[in-house]
């Protein structure tokens, strides 16, 4: 299943806000980046997970 679809199903509020942020950026921000930014704004306690998946293995 596509990550974006999974995010819409599990967290529609965050996804709706992220979609609006990505659309307002006129292509300068991906939905994935907007989703992560929005998620931290709505749930600041999840800040440690923001960069998960973006760090090199090791």
MMTF fields as JSON, N, C-alpha, C and O atoms, coordinates in Angstrom:
{
  "mmtfVersion": "1.0.0",
  "mmtfProducer": "UNKNOWN",
  "numBonds": 231,
  "numAtoms": 232,
  "numGroups": 58,
  "numChains": 1,
  "numModels": 1,
  "chainsPerModel": [1],
  "groupsPerChain": [58],
  "chainIdList": ["A"],
  "bondAtomList": [4, 2, 8, 6, 12, 10, 16, 14, 20, 18, 24, 22, 28, 26, 32, 30, 36, 34, 40, 38, 44, 42, 48, 46, 52, 50, 56, 54, 60, 58, 64, 62, 68, 66, 72, 70, 76, 74, 80, 78, 84, 82, 88, 86, 92, 90, 96, 94, 100, 98, 104, 102, 108, 106, 112, 110, 116, 114, 120, 118, 124, 122, 128, 126, 132, 130, 136, 134, 140, 138, 144, 142, 148, 146, 152, 150, 156, 154, 160, 158, 164, 162, 168, 166, 172, 170, 176, 174, 180, 178, 184, 182, 188, 186, 192, 190, 196, 194, 200, 198, 204, 202, 208, 206, 212, 210, 216, 214, 220, 218, 224, 222, 228, 226],
  "bondOrderList": [1, 1, 1, 1, 1, 1, 1, 1, 1, 1, 1, 1, 1, 1, 1, 1, 1, 1, 1, 1, 1, 1, 1, 1, 1, 1, 1, 1, 1, 1, 1, 1, 1, 1, 1, 1, 1, 1, 1, 1, 1, 1, 1, 1, 1, 1, 1, 1, 1, 1, 1, 1, 1, 1, 1, 1, 1],
  "groupList": [{"groupName": "UNK", "atomNameList": ["N", "CA", "C", "O"], "elementList": ["N", "C", "C", "O"], "formalChargeList": [0, 0, 0, 0], "bondAtomList": [1, 0, 2, 1, 3, 2], "bondOrderList": [1, 1, 2], "singleLetterCode": "X", "chemCompType": "L-PEPTIDE LINKING"}],
  "groupTypeList": [0, 0, 0, 0, 0, 0, 0, 0, 0, 0, 0, 0, 0, 0, 0, 0, 0, 0, 0, 0, 0, 0, 0, 0, 0, 0, 0, 0, 0, 0, 0, 0, 0, 0, 0, 0, 0, 0, 0, 0, 0, 0, 0, 0, 0, 0, 0, 0, 0, 0, 0, 0, 0, 0, 0, 0, 0, 0],
  "groupIdList": [1, 2, 3, 4, 5, 6, 7, 8, 9, 10, 11, 12, 13, 14, 15, 16, 17, 18, 19, 20, 21, 22, 23, 24, 25, 26, 27, 28, 29, 30, 31, 32, 33, 34, 35, 36, 37, 38, 39, 40, 41, 42, 43, 44, 45, 46, 47, 48, 49, 50, 51, 52, 53, 54, 55, 56, 57, 58],
  "secStructList": [7, 7, 2, 2, 2, 2, 2, 2, 2, 2, 7, 2, 2, 2, 2, 2, 2, 2, 2, 2, 2, 2, 2, 2, 6, 6, 6, 1, 1, 7, 2, 2, 2, 2, 2, 2, 2, 2, 2, 2, 2, 2, 7, 4, 4, 4, 4, 4, 4, 6, 6, 6, 6, 1, 1, 7, 7, 7],
  "xCoordList": [0.84, 0.0, 0.885, 1.904, 0.504, 1.221, 1.232, 0.221, 2.358, 2.476, 1.461, 0.884, 1.245, 0.288, -1.129, -1.864, -1.504, -2.842, -2.965, -3.982, -1.944, -1.948, -2.074, -2.808, -1.366, -1.452, -2.85, -3.359, -3.472, -4.842, -5.795, -6.693, -5.61, -6.505, -6.301, -7.266, -5.052, -4.753, -4.845, -5.142, -4.594, -4.619, -5.181, -4.432, -6.485, -7.077, -6.93, -6.792, -6.959, -6.822, -5.442, -5.321, -4.414, -3.05, -2.875, -2.267, -3.403, -3.268, -3.97, -3.453, -5.143, -5.883, -5.079, -4.958, -4.533, -3.736, -2.462, -2.063, -1.828, -0.602, -0.884, -0.094, -1.989, -2.353, -2.514, -2.071, -3.149, -3.328, -1.99, -1.78, -1.086, 0.239, 1.027, 1.626, 1.026, 1.756, 1.191, 1.945, -0.104, -0.744, -0.416, -0.192, -0.389, -0.08, 1.379, 1.714, 2.243, 3.661, 3.933, 5.057, 2.923, 3.043, 4.17, 4.939, 4.255, 5.234, 6.588, 7.477, 6.779, 8.067, 8.199, 9.293, 7.094, 7.095, 6.315, 5.179, 6.922, 6.231, 5.173, 5.209, 4.231, 3.215, 3.865, 3.435, 4.897, 5.584, 6.196, 6.03, 6.891, 7.505, 6.438, 6.578, 5.393, 4.298, 3.608, 3.204, 3.466, 2.819, 3.63, 3.083, 4.945, 5.82, 5.778, 5.704, 5.824, 5.772, 4.438, 4.4, 3.365, 2.034, 1.865, 1.293, 2.356, 2.226, 2.899, 2.364, 4.066, 4.778, 4.034, 4.024, 3.414, 2.634, 1.418, 1.075, 0.773, -0.425, -0.059, -0.744, 1.007, 1.438, 2.916, 3.757, 3.258, 4.673, 5.414, 6.642, 4.696, 5.351, 5.973, 6.732, 5.675, 6.238, 7.483, 7.929, 8.033, 9.215, 10.377, 11.032, 10.666, 11.794, 11.621, 12.614, 10.407, 10.16, 10.175, 10.034, 10.343, 10.242, 11.232, 10.875, 12.434, 13.456, 13.576, 14.471, 12.711, 12.748, 12.594, 11.687, 13.475, 13.443, 14.291, 14.443, 14.854, 15.673, 17.13, 17.941, 17.454, 18.832, 19.523, 18.883, 20.807, 21.521, 21.59, 21.604, 21.63, 21.759, 23.154, 24.132, 23.227, 24.555, 24.611, 25.687],
  "yCoordList": [-1.181, 0.0, 1.244, 1.287, 2.223, 3.488, 4.208, 4.219, 4.802, 5.507, 6.641, 6.847, 7.365, 8.474, 7.976, 8.594, 6.879, 6.314, 5.85, 6.091, 5.193, 4.728, 5.9, 5.82, 6.971, 8.151, 8.759, 9.178, 8.81, 9.334, 8.487, 9.017, 7.172, 6.284, 6.362, 6.351, 6.44, 6.423, 7.787, 7.875, 8.836, 10.171, 11.184, 11.969, 11.164, 12.057, 13.544, 14.364, 13.893, 15.315, 15.847, 16.902, 15.109, 15.515, 15.554, 16.48, 14.557, 14.485, 15.644, 16.195, 16.013, 17.136, 18.431, 19.196, 18.673, 19.882, 19.847, 20.865, 18.678, 18.538, 18.775, 19.423, 18.263, 18.474, 19.961, 20.45, 20.683, 22.125, 22.863, 23.791, 22.452, 23.084, 22.815, 23.73, 21.576, 21.225, 21.97, 22.434, 22.082, 22.792, 24.285, 24.899, 24.864, 26.289, 26.596, 27.739, 25.589, 25.813, 25.864, 26.15, 25.592, 25.635, 24.744, 25.142, 23.529, 22.56, 22.619, 21.847, 23.498, 23.609, 22.654, 22.478, 22.038, 21.14, 19.884, 19.971, 18.728, 17.479, 17.194, 17.748, 16.32, 15.927, 15.265, 15.49, 14.45, 13.767, 14.771, 14.638, 15.759, 16.777, 17.609, 17.935, 17.942, 18.709, 17.896, 18.445, 16.593, 15.735, 15.685, 15.788, 15.526, 15.485, 16.809, 16.816, 17.914, 19.232, 19.438, 19.915, 19.075, 19.229, 18.326, 18.739, 17.104, 16.157, 16.705, 16.575, 17.315, 17.884, 19.098, 19.315, 19.885, 21.029, 20.587, 21.21, 19.52, 19.035, 18.19, 18.256, 17.407, 16.504, 16.739, 15.949, 17.793, 18.1, 17.006, 16.949, 16.147, 15.064, 14.025, 13.174, 14.069, 13.135, 13.68, 13.101, 14.753, 15.384, 14.41, 14.487, 13.489, 12.564, 11.677, 11.178, 11.47, 10.603, 11.351, 10.732, 12.655, 13.465, 13.034, 12.978, 12.737, 12.407, 10.901, 10.462, 10.117, 8.675, 8.36, 8.859, 7.544, 7.193, 8.094, 7.838, 9.16, 10.09, 10.073, 10.865, 9.177, 9.079, 7.881, 6.858, 7.999, 6.86, 5.69, 5.893, 4.484, 3.295, 3.258, 3.63, 2.803, 2.67, 2.86, 2.771],
  "zCoordList": [0.0, 0.0, 0.0, 0.689, -0.75, -0.864, 0.492, 1.195, 0.855, 2.128, 2.249, 3.317, 1.178, 1.219, 1.502, 2.272, 0.891, 1.121, 2.56, 3.21, 3.054, 4.434, 5.405, 6.39, 5.127, 5.996, 5.977, 7.016, 4.8, 4.703, 5.522, 6.176, 5.494, 6.228, 7.741, 8.506, 8.163, 9.597, 10.271, 11.463, 9.522, 10.109, 9.109, 8.528, 8.916, 7.913, 8.241, 7.333, 9.51, 9.879, 9.498, 8.874, 9.878, 9.532, 8.019, 7.482, 7.341, 5.889, 5.196, 4.225, 5.689, 5.101, 5.239, 4.282, 6.428, 6.645, 5.795, 5.23, 5.705, 4.908, 3.432, 2.745, 2.946, 1.546, 1.264, 0.226, 2.189, 2.011, 2.029, 1.248, 2.92, 3.0, 1.717, 1.152, 1.264, 0.038, -1.168, -2.023, -1.236, -2.354, -2.323, -3.366, -1.125, -0.979, -1.319, -1.632, -1.259, -1.55, -3.053, -3.464, -3.874, -5.343, -5.861, -6.736, -5.308, -5.786, -5.113, -5.473, -4.156, -3.476, -2.295, -1.759, -1.886, -0.743, -1.126, -1.594, -0.929, -1.252, -0.194, 0.905, -0.542, 0.424, 1.627, 2.758, 1.405, 2.503, 3.48, 4.692, 2.963, 3.822, 4.533, 5.711, 3.822, 4.426, 5.505, 6.53, 5.286, 6.27, 7.548, 8.646, 7.401, 8.585, 9.346, 10.575, 8.631, 9.269, 9.993, 11.127, 9.326, 9.904, 11.115, 12.124, 11.024, 12.136, 13.39, 14.491, 13.227, 14.375, 14.927, 16.139, 14.061, 14.542, 15.348, 16.352, 14.912, 15.598, 16.825, 17.845, 16.732, 17.808, 18.124, 17.695, 18.855, 19.12, 19.891, 19.844, 20.589, 21.318, 20.389, 20.853, 19.104, 18.133, 17.43, 16.44, 17.91, 17.311, 17.097, 16.058, 18.041, 17.81, 16.576, 16.048, 16.109, 14.96, 13.626, 12.572, 13.661, 12.448, 11.37, 10.193, 11.744, 10.742, 10.515, 9.792, 11.106, 10.911, 9.419, 8.752, 8.931, 7.52, 6.648, 5.454, 7.235, 6.463, 6.907, 6.428, 7.815, 8.285, 7.628, 7.38, 7.35, 6.762, 7.743, 8.957, 7.222, 8.08, 8.669, 8.021, 9.907, 10.474, 11.879, 12.472]
}
